[in-house]
Structures are given as C-alpha cells and as structure tokens.
Coordinates of C-alpha atoms and ligand atoms in Angstrom, one line a residue:
X1 CA 38.4 74.4 -21.9
X2 CA 38.8 74.5 -25.6
X3 CA 36.2 76.2 -27.7
X4 CA 35.5 74.4 -31.0
X5 CA 33.2 75.8 -33.7
X6 CA 31.7 73.3 -36.1
X7 CA 30.5 74.7 -39.4
X8 CA 27.5 72.8 -40.8
X9 CA 24.9 70.7 -38.9
X10 CA 24.8 67.8 -41.4
X11 CA 25.8 64.2 -40.7
X12 CA 29.5 64.9 -40.3
X13 CA 29.0 68.2 -38.4
X14 CA 26.5 66.7 -35.8
X15 CA 28.9 63.8 -35.2
X16 CA 31.9 66.1 -34.9
X17 CA 30.0 68.3 -32.4
X18 CA 29.0 65.3 -30.3
X19 CA 32.5 63.8 -30.0
X20 CA 34.2 67.2 -29.5
X21 CA 31.8 68.0 -26.6
X22 CA 32.2 64.5 -25.1
X23 CA 36.0 64.9 -25.3
X24 CA 35.7 68.0 -23.1
X25 CA 35.4 71.0 -25.5
X26 CA 32.9 73.8 -25.4
X27 CA 31.2 73.4 -28.8
X28 CA 29.2 75.8 -31.0
X29 CA 27.6 74.3 -34.1
X30 CA 26.7 76.9 -36.7
X31 CA 24.1 75.9 -39.4
X32 CA 23.1 78.2 -42.2
X33 CA 19.5 76.8 -42.6
X34 CA 16.7 76.6 -40.1
X35 CA 17.2 72.8 -39.6
X36 CA 19.9 70.3 -38.8
X37 CA 20.5 67.3 -41.1
X38 CA 18.2 68.2 -44.1
X39 CA 20.0 65.6 -46.2
X40 CA 19.6 63.0 -43.5
X41 CA 15.9 63.7 -43.6
X42 CA 15.7 63.0 -47.4
X43 CA 18.1 60.1 -47.4
X44 CA 17.4 56.6 -48.4
X45 CA 13.9 57.6 -49.7
X46 CA 13.3 59.1 -46.2
X47 CA 14.3 55.7 -44.6
X48 CA 18.0 56.7 -44.2
X49 CA 20.4 54.0 -45.0
X50 CA 22.6 54.7 -42.0
X51 CA 25.5 52.2 -42.8
X52 CA 26.5 49.4 -45.0
X53 CA 26.6 45.9 -43.5
X54 CA 30.1 45.3 -45.0
X55 CA 32.5 47.5 -46.8
X56 CA 35.6 47.3 -49.0
X57 CA 37.9 50.1 -50.1
X58 CA 36.6 49.6 -53.6
X59 CA 33.2 50.9 -52.5
X60 CA 34.7 54.4 -52.4
X61 CA 36.1 56.7 -55.1
X62 CA 38.9 59.2 -54.6
X63 CA 41.7 60.7 -56.6
X64 CA 43.6 61.1 -53.3
X65 CA 45.8 58.4 -51.8
X66 CA 43.8 55.2 -51.1
X67 CA 46.1 54.4 -48.2
X68 CA 45.2 57.7 -46.5
X69 CA 41.6 56.9 -46.9
X70 CA 42.2 53.5 -45.5
X71 CA 43.9 55.0 -42.4
X72 CA 40.9 57.2 -41.7
X73 CA 38.5 54.3 -41.9
X74 CA 40.7 52.3 -39.5
X75 CA 39.9 54.8 -36.8
X76 CA 36.3 53.5 -36.4
X77 CA 35.1 50.1 -37.6
X78 CA 31.7 49.5 -39.0
X79 CA 30.8 47.4 -36.0
X80 CA 31.9 50.1 -33.5
X81 CA 30.0 52.8 -35.5
X82 CA 26.9 50.7 -35.5
X83 CA 27.2 50.1 -31.8
X84 CA 27.5 53.8 -31.2
X85 CA 24.1 54.3 -33.0
X86 CA 22.5 51.5 -31.1
X87 CA 24.0 52.0 -27.6
X88 CA 24.9 55.6 -27.4
X89 CA 22.2 57.2 -29.5
X90 CA 19.5 54.5 -28.7
X91 CA 18.7 54.1 -32.4
X92 CA 17.6 50.5 -33.2
X93 CA 18.9 49.4 -36.6
X94 CA 17.5 46.7 -38.9
X95 CA 19.5 44.9 -41.5
X96 CA 18.6 44.4 -45.1
X97 CA 20.9 41.5 -45.9
X98 CA 20.0 41.3 -49.6
X99 CA 21.0 44.9 -50.2
X100 CA 23.9 45.0 -47.6
X101 CA 22.3 47.9 -45.7
X102 CA 21.4 49.1 -42.2
X103 CA 18.3 51.2 -41.8
X104 CA 16.6 52.4 -38.6
X105 CA 14.2 49.8 -37.5
X106 CA 11.5 52.5 -37.6
X107 CA 12.4 53.2 -41.3
X108 CA 12.4 56.9 -40.3
X109 CA 15.2 59.2 -41.4
X110 CA 13.7 61.7 -39.0
X111 CA 14.4 59.5 -36.1
X112 CA 18.1 59.3 -37.1
X113 CA 18.3 63.1 -37.4
X114 CA 16.4 63.6 -34.2
X115 CA 18.6 61.2 -32.2
X116 CA 21.8 63.0 -33.4
X117 CA 20.4 66.4 -32.5
X118 CA 19.2 65.2 -29.1
X119 CA 22.5 63.6 -28.3
X120 CA 24.3 66.8 -29.4
X121 CA 22.1 68.9 -27.1
X122 CA 22.5 66.4 -24.3
X123 CA 26.3 66.6 -24.4
X124 CA 26.1 70.4 -24.4
X125 CA 26.6 71.4 -28.1
X126 CA 25.0 74.8 -28.7
X127 CA 23.3 74.6 -32.1
X128 CA 22.7 77.9 -33.7
X129 CA 20.6 78.1 -36.8
X130 CA 20.6 80.6 -39.7
X131 CA 24.3 81.2 -39.2
X132 CA 25.9 81.2 -42.6
X133 CA 29.7 81.1 -42.4
X134 CA 31.0 83.5 -45.0
X135 CA 34.7 83.7 -44.1
X136 CA 37.4 82.1 -41.9
X137 CA 40.7 83.5 -40.8
X138 CA 43.4 83.1 -38.1
X139 CA 44.1 85.8 -35.6
X140 CA 47.1 84.8 -33.5
X141 CA 46.2 81.5 -31.9
X142 CA 42.5 82.0 -32.4
X143 CA 40.2 81.3 -35.4
X144 CA 37.7 84.0 -36.4
X145 CA 34.6 82.6 -38.1
X146 CA 32.7 85.3 -39.9
X147 CA 28.9 84.7 -40.0
X148 CA 26.3 86.3 -42.3
X149 CA 29.1 88.7 -43.3
X150 CA 28.7 90.7 -40.1
X151 CA 29.0 88.7 -36.9
X152 CA 32.2 87.1 -35.7
X153 CA 32.8 84.0 -33.6
X154 CA 36.2 83.3 -32.0
X155 CA 37.4 79.8 -31.2
X156 CA 40.5 77.6 -30.6
X157 CA 39.6 75.1 -33.4
X158 CA 37.2 75.1 -36.3
X159 CA 35.7 72.0 -38.0
X160 CA 34.5 72.5 -41.5
X161 CA 31.6 70.1 -42.2
X162 CA 29.7 72.1 -44.9
X163 CA 29.2 69.2 -47.3
X164 CA 29.3 69.4 -51.1
X165 CA 27.1 70.9 -53.8
X166 CA 24.4 68.3 -54.4
X167 CA 20.8 69.3 -53.9
X168 CA 21.6 72.9 -53.2
X169 CA 18.2 73.6 -51.7
X170 CA 19.3 71.7 -48.6
X171 CA 21.9 74.3 -47.8
X172 CA 24.8 72.9 -49.8
X173 CA 25.6 75.2 -52.7
X174 CA 29.3 75.2 -52.5
X175 CA 29.7 78.2 -50.2
X176 CA 31.7 76.0 -47.8
X177 CA 34.3 75.3 -50.5
X178 CA 34.5 79.1 -51.3
X179 CA 35.2 79.7 -47.6
X180 CA 37.9 77.1 -47.6
X181 CA 39.5 78.6 -50.7
X182 CA 39.4 82.1 -49.2
X183 CA 41.1 80.6 -46.1
X184 CA 44.0 79.5 -48.3
X185 CA 43.1 75.8 -48.9
X186 CA 43.0 74.3 -52.3
X187 CA 40.5 71.6 -53.4
X188 CA 40.4 69.4 -56.5
X189 CA 37.8 70.0 -59.3
X190 CA 34.3 69.2 -58.0
X191 CA 31.7 67.2 -59.9
X192 CA 28.3 65.7 -59.4
X193 CA 28.4 62.0 -58.5
X194 CA 25.6 59.4 -58.0
X195 CA 23.5 61.4 -60.4
X196 CA 21.1 59.9 -63.0
X197 CA 22.1 59.7 -66.7
X198 CA 20.1 61.2 -69.5
X199 CA 19.2 60.0 -73.0
X200 CA 17.6 61.4 -76.2
X201 CA 16.2 58.0 -77.0
X202 CA 12.4 58.5 -76.9
X203 CA 11.6 54.8 -77.0
X204 CA 13.7 54.2 -73.8
X205 CA 12.1 57.2 -72.1
X206 CA 8.7 55.5 -72.7
X207 CA 9.8 52.8 -70.3
X208 CA 9.9 55.2 -67.3
X209 CA 9.0 53.4 -64.2
X210 CA 10.3 50.0 -65.3
X211 CA 13.0 48.6 -62.9
X212 CA 15.1 45.5 -62.8
X213 CA 18.4 44.2 -61.6
X214 CA 21.2 44.4 -64.3
X215 CA 24.9 44.0 -64.7
X216 CA 26.7 47.0 -66.0
X217 CA 30.2 47.4 -67.6
X218 CA 31.7 50.8 -68.1
X219 CA 34.4 51.5 -70.7
X220 CA 36.3 54.8 -70.6
X221 CA 38.6 55.5 -73.6
X222 CA 37.9 51.9 -74.8
X223 CA 39.2 50.4 -71.5
X224 CA 37.0 48.6 -69.2
X225 CA 36.8 50.7 -66.0
X226 CA 34.2 49.0 -63.9
X227 CA 32.3 45.7 -63.9
X228 CA 29.5 46.4 -61.4
X229 CA 27.8 43.6 -59.6
X230 CA 24.1 43.0 -60.2
X231 CA 22.0 45.9 -58.9
X232 CA 18.9 48.0 -59.5
X233 CA 18.3 49.9 -62.8
X234 CA 15.4 52.3 -63.2
X235 CA 14.1 53.9 -66.4
X236 CA 13.1 57.5 -65.9
X237 CA 11.3 60.1 -68.0
X238 CA 14.8 61.6 -68.8
X239 CA 17.0 58.5 -68.9
X240 CA 18.4 56.1 -66.4
X241 CA 18.8 55.8 -62.6
X242 CA 18.9 53.2 -59.8
X243 CA 22.1 52.1 -58.0
X244 CA 23.5 50.4 -61.1
X245 CA 23.5 53.7 -62.9
X246 CA 24.2 56.1 -60.0
X247 CA 27.3 54.1 -58.9
X248 CA 29.0 54.6 -62.2
X249 CA 27.6 57.9 -63.5
X250 CA 30.6 59.9 -62.3
X251 CA 32.6 58.5 -65.1
X252 CA 30.4 60.3 -67.6
X253 CA 30.4 63.5 -65.5
X254 CA 34.2 63.5 -65.2
X255 CA 34.8 62.8 -68.9
X256 CA 32.3 65.5 -70.0
X257 CA 33.8 68.1 -67.6
X258 CA 37.4 67.3 -68.7
X259 CA 36.4 67.5 -72.4
X260 CA 36.7 63.8 -72.9
X261 CA 34.3 61.4 -74.7
X262 CA 31.3 59.9 -72.9
X263 CA 32.1 56.5 -71.5
X264 CA 30.4 53.4 -73.0
X265 CA 27.8 51.9 -70.7
X266 CA 27.0 48.2 -71.6
X267 CA 24.0 46.6 -69.9
X268 CA 23.3 42.9 -69.4
X269 CA 19.6 43.1 -68.6
X270 CA 19.3 40.2 -66.2
X271 CA 22.8 38.8 -65.8
X272 CA 22.2 35.8 -68.1
X273 CA 25.0 34.9 -70.5
X274 CA 24.7 34.5 -74.3
X275 CA 24.8 30.8 -73.8
X276 CA 21.9 30.8 -71.3
X277 CA 19.8 32.9 -73.7
X278 CA 20.7 30.5 -76.6
X279 CA 19.4 27.6 -74.5
X280 CA 16.2 29.5 -73.8
X281 CA 15.7 30.3 -77.5
X282 CA 16.4 26.7 -78.5
X283 CA 13.7 25.5 -76.1
X284 CA 11.1 28.0 -77.3
X285 CA 8.8 26.7 -80.0
X286 CA 6.7 29.9 -80.4
X287 CA 7.6 33.6 -80.9
X288 CA 11.0 34.9 -79.9
X289 CA 9.4 37.7 -78.0
X290 CA 7.4 35.3 -75.9
X291 CA 10.7 33.6 -74.7
X292 CA 12.2 37.0 -73.9
X293 CA 9.1 38.3 -72.1
X294 CA 9.4 35.3 -69.7
X295 CA 12.7 36.6 -68.4
X296 CA 12.4 40.4 -68.6
X297 CA 9.7 43.0 -67.9
X298 CA 7.3 42.8 -70.8
X299 CA 7.6 46.4 -72.0
X300 CA 11.4 46.2 -72.0
X301 CA 11.4 42.8 -73.7
X302 CA 9.2 44.1 -76.5
X303 CA 11.4 47.2 -77.0
X304 CA 14.6 45.1 -77.1
X305 CA 13.0 42.8 -79.7
X306 CA 12.1 45.8 -81.8
X307 CA 15.7 47.2 -81.5
X308 CA 16.9 43.8 -82.7
X309 CA 14.4 43.9 -85.6
X310 CA 12.4 41.0 -84.3
X311 CA 8.7 41.4 -84.7
X312 CA 6.8 38.1 -85.3
X313 CA 9.8 35.9 -85.7
X314 CA 9.5 32.3 -84.4
X315 CA 12.3 31.1 -82.3
X316 CA 13.1 27.9 -84.3
X317 CA 13.3 30.0 -87.5
X318 CA 15.4 32.8 -86.2
X319 CA 18.1 33.7 -88.7
X320 CA 21.8 33.9 -87.6
X321 CA 22.2 37.7 -88.1
X322 CA 19.0 38.5 -86.1
X323 CA 20.0 36.0 -83.4
X324 CA 23.4 37.7 -83.1
X325 CA 21.8 41.1 -82.8
X326 CA 19.3 39.9 -80.3
X327 CA 22.0 38.3 -78.1
X328 CA 23.9 41.6 -78.2
X329 CA 20.9 43.8 -77.1
X330 CA 20.1 41.3 -74.3
X331 CA 23.6 41.0 -72.9
X332 CA 25.6 44.0 -74.0
X333 CA 23.1 46.7 -74.7
X334 CA 25.0 50.0 -75.3
X335 CA 23.0 52.6 -73.4
X336 CA 22.5 55.7 -75.5
X337 CA 23.6 58.2 -72.8
X338 CA 23.8 61.8 -73.8
X339 CA 24.5 63.5 -70.4
X340 CA 23.6 63.6 -66.7
X341 CA 21.3 65.4 -64.3
X342 CA 24.1 67.2 -62.4
X343 CA 24.0 68.5 -58.9
X344 CA 20.2 68.9 -58.9
X345 CA 19.7 65.2 -58.6
X346 CA 23.2 64.1 -57.4
X347 CA 23.4 62.3 -54.1
X348 CA 27.0 63.5 -53.5
X349 CA 29.8 65.6 -54.8
X350 CA 33.0 64.1 -56.2
X351 CA 36.4 65.8 -55.6
X352 CA 37.1 68.1 -52.7
X353 CA 40.0 68.8 -50.4
X354 CA 42.7 66.1 -51.1
X355 CA 43.5 63.8 -48.3
X356 CA 47.1 64.7 -48.8
X357 CA 46.4 68.0 -47.1
X358 CA 45.0 66.3 -44.0
X359 CA 46.7 64.6 -41.1
X360 CA 44.8 61.3 -41.4
X361 CA 45.2 60.5 -37.6
X362 CA 43.3 63.7 -36.7
X363 CA 41.6 65.2 -39.7
X364 CA 43.5 68.4 -39.1
X365 CA 44.8 70.4 -42.1
X366 CA 48.5 69.9 -42.0
X367 CA 49.3 73.5 -42.9
X368 CA 46.6 75.2 -40.8
X369 CA 46.8 74.0 -37.1
X370 CA 43.4 74.1 -35.4
X371 CA 41.5 73.7 -38.7
X372 CA 39.7 70.3 -39.2
X373 CA 37.7 68.9 -42.1
X374 CA 35.1 66.1 -42.3
X375 CA 32.4 64.6 -44.5
X376 CA 31.7 65.4 -48.1
X377 CA 33.9 68.5 -48.3
X378 CA 36.8 66.0 -48.7
X379 CA 37.8 64.2 -51.9
X380 CA 36.0 60.9 -51.1
X381 CA 32.6 59.5 -52.0
X382 CA 31.1 56.1 -51.8
X383 CA 28.7 54.2 -53.9
X384 CA 25.0 53.8 -53.0
X385 CA 24.5 51.7 -49.8
X386 CA 25.2 53.7 -46.7
X387 CA 28.9 54.2 -47.6
X388 CA 28.6 58.0 -47.7
X389 CA 27.1 58.3 -44.3
X390 CA 29.8 55.9 -43.0
X391 CA 32.4 58.4 -44.3
X392 CA 30.6 61.3 -42.6
X393 CA 30.3 59.5 -39.2
X394 CA 33.9 58.3 -39.3
X395 CA 35.5 61.6 -40.3
X396 CA 33.1 63.6 -38.1
X397 CA 34.1 61.5 -35.0
X398 CA 37.8 61.8 -35.7
X399 CA 37.7 65.5 -36.3
X400 CA 35.6 66.0 -33.2
X401 CA 37.8 64.1 -30.8
X402 CA 41.0 65.6 -32.3
X403 CA 39.8 69.2 -32.3
X404 CA 39.2 69.2 -28.6
X405 CA 42.8 68.1 -28.0
X406 CA 44.8 70.1 -30.5
X407 CA 47.1 72.8 -29.2
Ligands
LIG1 C1 18.6 62.4 -51.9 C2 19.8 61.9 -51.1 C3 19.7 60.7 -50.5 C4 20.8 60.2 -49.8 N1 20.7 59.0 -49.2 C5 21.8 58.5 -48.6 C6 21.7 57.2 -47.8 O1 20.6 56.7 -47.7 N2 22.9 56.7 -47.3 C7 24.1 57.4 -47.4 O2 25.1 56.9 -46.9 N3 24.2 58.6 -48.0 C8 23.1 59.1 -48.6 N4 23.2 60.3 -49.2 C9 24.4 61.1 -49.1 C10 24.6 61.8 -47.7 O3 23.4 62.5 -47.5 C11 25.8 62.7 -47.7 O4 26.9 61.9 -48.1 C12 26.0 63.2 -46.3 O5 24.8 64.0 -45.9 C13 27.2 64.2 -46.3 O6 27.3 64.6 -44.9 P1 28.0 66.0 -44.6 O7 27.7 66.3 -43.2 O8 29.4 66.1 -45.1 O9 27.2 67.1 -45.5 P2 25.7 67.5 -45.4 O10 24.9 66.5 -44.8 O11 25.3 68.0 -46.8 O12 25.7 68.7 -44.4 C14 26.3 70.0 -44.6 C15 25.6 71.0 -43.7 O13 26.4 72.2 -43.8 C16 25.5 73.3 -43.9 N5 26.2 74.4 -44.6 C17 26.7 74.5 -45.8 N6 27.4 75.6 -46.0 C18 27.3 76.3 -44.9 C19 27.8 77.5 -44.5 N7 28.5 78.3 -45.3 N8 27.6 77.9 -43.2 C20 26.9 77.2 -42.4 N9 26.4 76.0 -42.7 C21 26.6 75.5 -43.9 C22 24.4 72.8 -44.8 O14 23.2 73.6 -44.6 C23 24.2 71.4 -44.2 O15 23.3 71.4 -43.1 C24 22.0 60.9 -49.8 C25 22.1 62.1 -50.4 C26 21.0 62.7 -51.1 C27 21.0 64.0 -51.7

C-alpha cells in the first residue's frame, strides 16, 4: 500500500486526501494550524460559494498555458464535482441563478468544511494538526517531509496543497512556496489578487457602504484589457471593493510590482449608455440632480453631480460643456486608484508554480516523480464566484487519485 503525505488541510488538501485514500493509499494529512479549512470557514461571507453554476476558461487568469489549464479542468466537470458534494459528501447545495453560484443550502461554510473533514476521516485519512512542513527532500525512492524543523515523515508520494499568501493569519504565509523552492522547484512571481483597491479621494471615501452594480473597463498601457460584465461595486473607507473591482484588481497589483503605470479603471455606474442618459435628461423638467438620483444611489448621484460642477442646474438649461462632463462621469468615470490592499485583504494569490512544470494528466511535477501539486500553489486563479474552490477541488482530486498510483 502506498503512503501519501498531503501537506496542508485546506480545500485542495482535504480533497486530495479523500481521493488518495479512496484510491487505496494510506494517507497522512499534515496541517500547520490547529484547524482544517480555515479559509473555507471564512469564504463567501461564511456562506462558502462552493462552485459556480457555469464556467468558461476566461473566468480564470494564468500566465501559464491556457491549454494545460483546460486539460486539468477536463478531468472533472462542474456537474460531476457538484454531484460529489451532494451524493458523496451529503452536502445539499442551493443555486443562486442571478449570481451564477452554488452555496450550501444551509448557507453554512462550516458545514462544507465539516463534511470534507468527516469524509476524510471516514475513508481513513489521518489528519495531524500543528505540523508545519519546513522542508522536503528525496531519499532514494522515498520522500522525507521535515516537520516543525525536527520531526520527519517518510512517504512514497507527497502532495503539496499549502495554498498561497492571502490572509496570512489562516496559515498561508508563503512557507509552502519556500519549501517548494528549497526542494528545487521554481515558481513565478507571486502577487495579491482579488484584493480591494485604494484611493486618496476623500469625497469617494465618504461614500463607504454604498453599493451598486456597475460596468467596468480596464486599460493597461492605454489598451483595453478587460470589459467586465455588470457586477457589484462597493465603496469602502479606503477605496473600492465588490466583485467588479476584485475581479480586475490584479492588473493594478501586477503593474505596480513590475514598475509599470497604474491601469485606468473606467466605471459606468449603472450600465446605461450616454444616449439613455441624454433621453432621461431631456425628459426631466426640474433639477439635473433629481434626474440622476432616480437612477443611482442618492449620495453617489450628488457626488457625481458635484464632480461635474452641477449644483442647482436645471435639466432643460444644462449647457453643452456641463452636459458632456456629466455624461462622462456617469458612463466613463475614471476611478482615482492609488494602490491596493495587498495580501491582507486578498482572496487569492496570483502566480505560482507554472503548469508547464506539471503533468496535467496527473498533477505530478514532471522533474520530481512522486511530488504532486494542487490548489492555489499553482499559477491559476479565478474571479469571484466559486471559481477558486472549483480549481482546488479539481486539482486536489486529480493529485489524490494519481499520487496513490504513481510508481
Ligand atoms: C475571505 C475569503 C473568502 C473566499 N471566498 C471564496 C468563495 O466563496 N468561493 C471560492 O471559490 N473561493 C473563495 N476564496 C478563495 C479560496 O478560499 C481559495 O482559493 C482556496 O481556499 C484555496 O485552496 P487551497 O487548498 O489551495 O489553499 P488553502 O485553503 O489556503 O489551504 C492551505 C492550507 O495549507 C496549510 N499550510 C500552509 N503552509 C503549510 C505548511 N508549511 N505546513 C503545513 N500546512 C501548511 C494552511 O494552514 C492551510 O490550511 C476565498 C478566500 C478568502 C480569503
């Protein structure tokens, strides 16, 4: 019987452990903290968005080969993964069609984590807590996993599922990547992704708490990079958040880290075109700001009018220059972004071990037989919407099954 050691009891590690044990291996799962799945517990506002309802390759970002990523996803369809949760783990899921998301019907992230841990224990995975992996090396055909700098565990295969660097207090502070590097593996530059953006604009910070659905265009080096579909935008005390912002914030992080210029973020506050606003203004007989307030949250409408120099202007008397400026702030408002909130608030880590180093049929490192990787440690992340957990479940399963078979 093969002995598989899984490093990290997060979403990917728990899944890997379950599938390795079900495929016949003796599995030891080593977790550095005193709990499994701390990120699962805090996910989706403690509701855990387990999966998306539908997915496309463009829901993911990687600087590795997209074909390799596609091959990995092919190993487990969304439907099959959802069935596993419902039938194998006994977790009832409920669909939020409007947001394209599956949540547990109980809305409890704890239930998701508990079901995974129970299943792992049921199939015989030994979960050991407060076991921090500090080094990894090969000794003949065996892998030696050094724990807490003193203990050693020996196994036939090792699965690294130590996650990224986001929210370091949950156990993910980059040590996993250090261990990988020491073991002779390279990874690409790491960066915070799905993190809020910041601003120095005190007027906008005053809108903290205001939320709405917007359209967002992102320009990097003058070239349109993304045109995001309509999604949630939230003003915060430090800047901007919500899926519309989080999904595209990595462009700012990457540019800043590579010494480039901040991208330009242009917001259309409610998806209406210039022409539609023109019609509304034509129909309004009173103040311009009244017309705008009917279609946007009042505090935002007032601020945008001020930014366009409109105070008590009446709609029928609005001058051409002011009208032009108003239409611009309503449909193409350039967000005054000055930075981002980094790993402290990031939901995931961008970059990681390139998929080129992995056999995509098994998740085994090509140059290191018996070493498997899964989850966020790899160079792939998805946008908000259950896409990141889907990546963790798919890669965890594949690594688990393959590790129990490798020679
Ligand atoms: C606030 C928040 C909300 C989120 N909500 C969602 C959501 O609703 N839907 C979604 O799809 N995604 C969500 N995500 C993203 C999702 O949580 C991650 O993509 C996912 O957890 C990655 O799984 P993983 O197993 O690769 O890493 P993790 O879940 O981070 O697990 C890594 C594990 O490895 C352990 N570890 C690290 N280093 C070592 C070491 N040296 N030795 C031993 N153990 C180690 C850690 O303690 C941790 O338990 C959210 C993230 C955050 C921060």
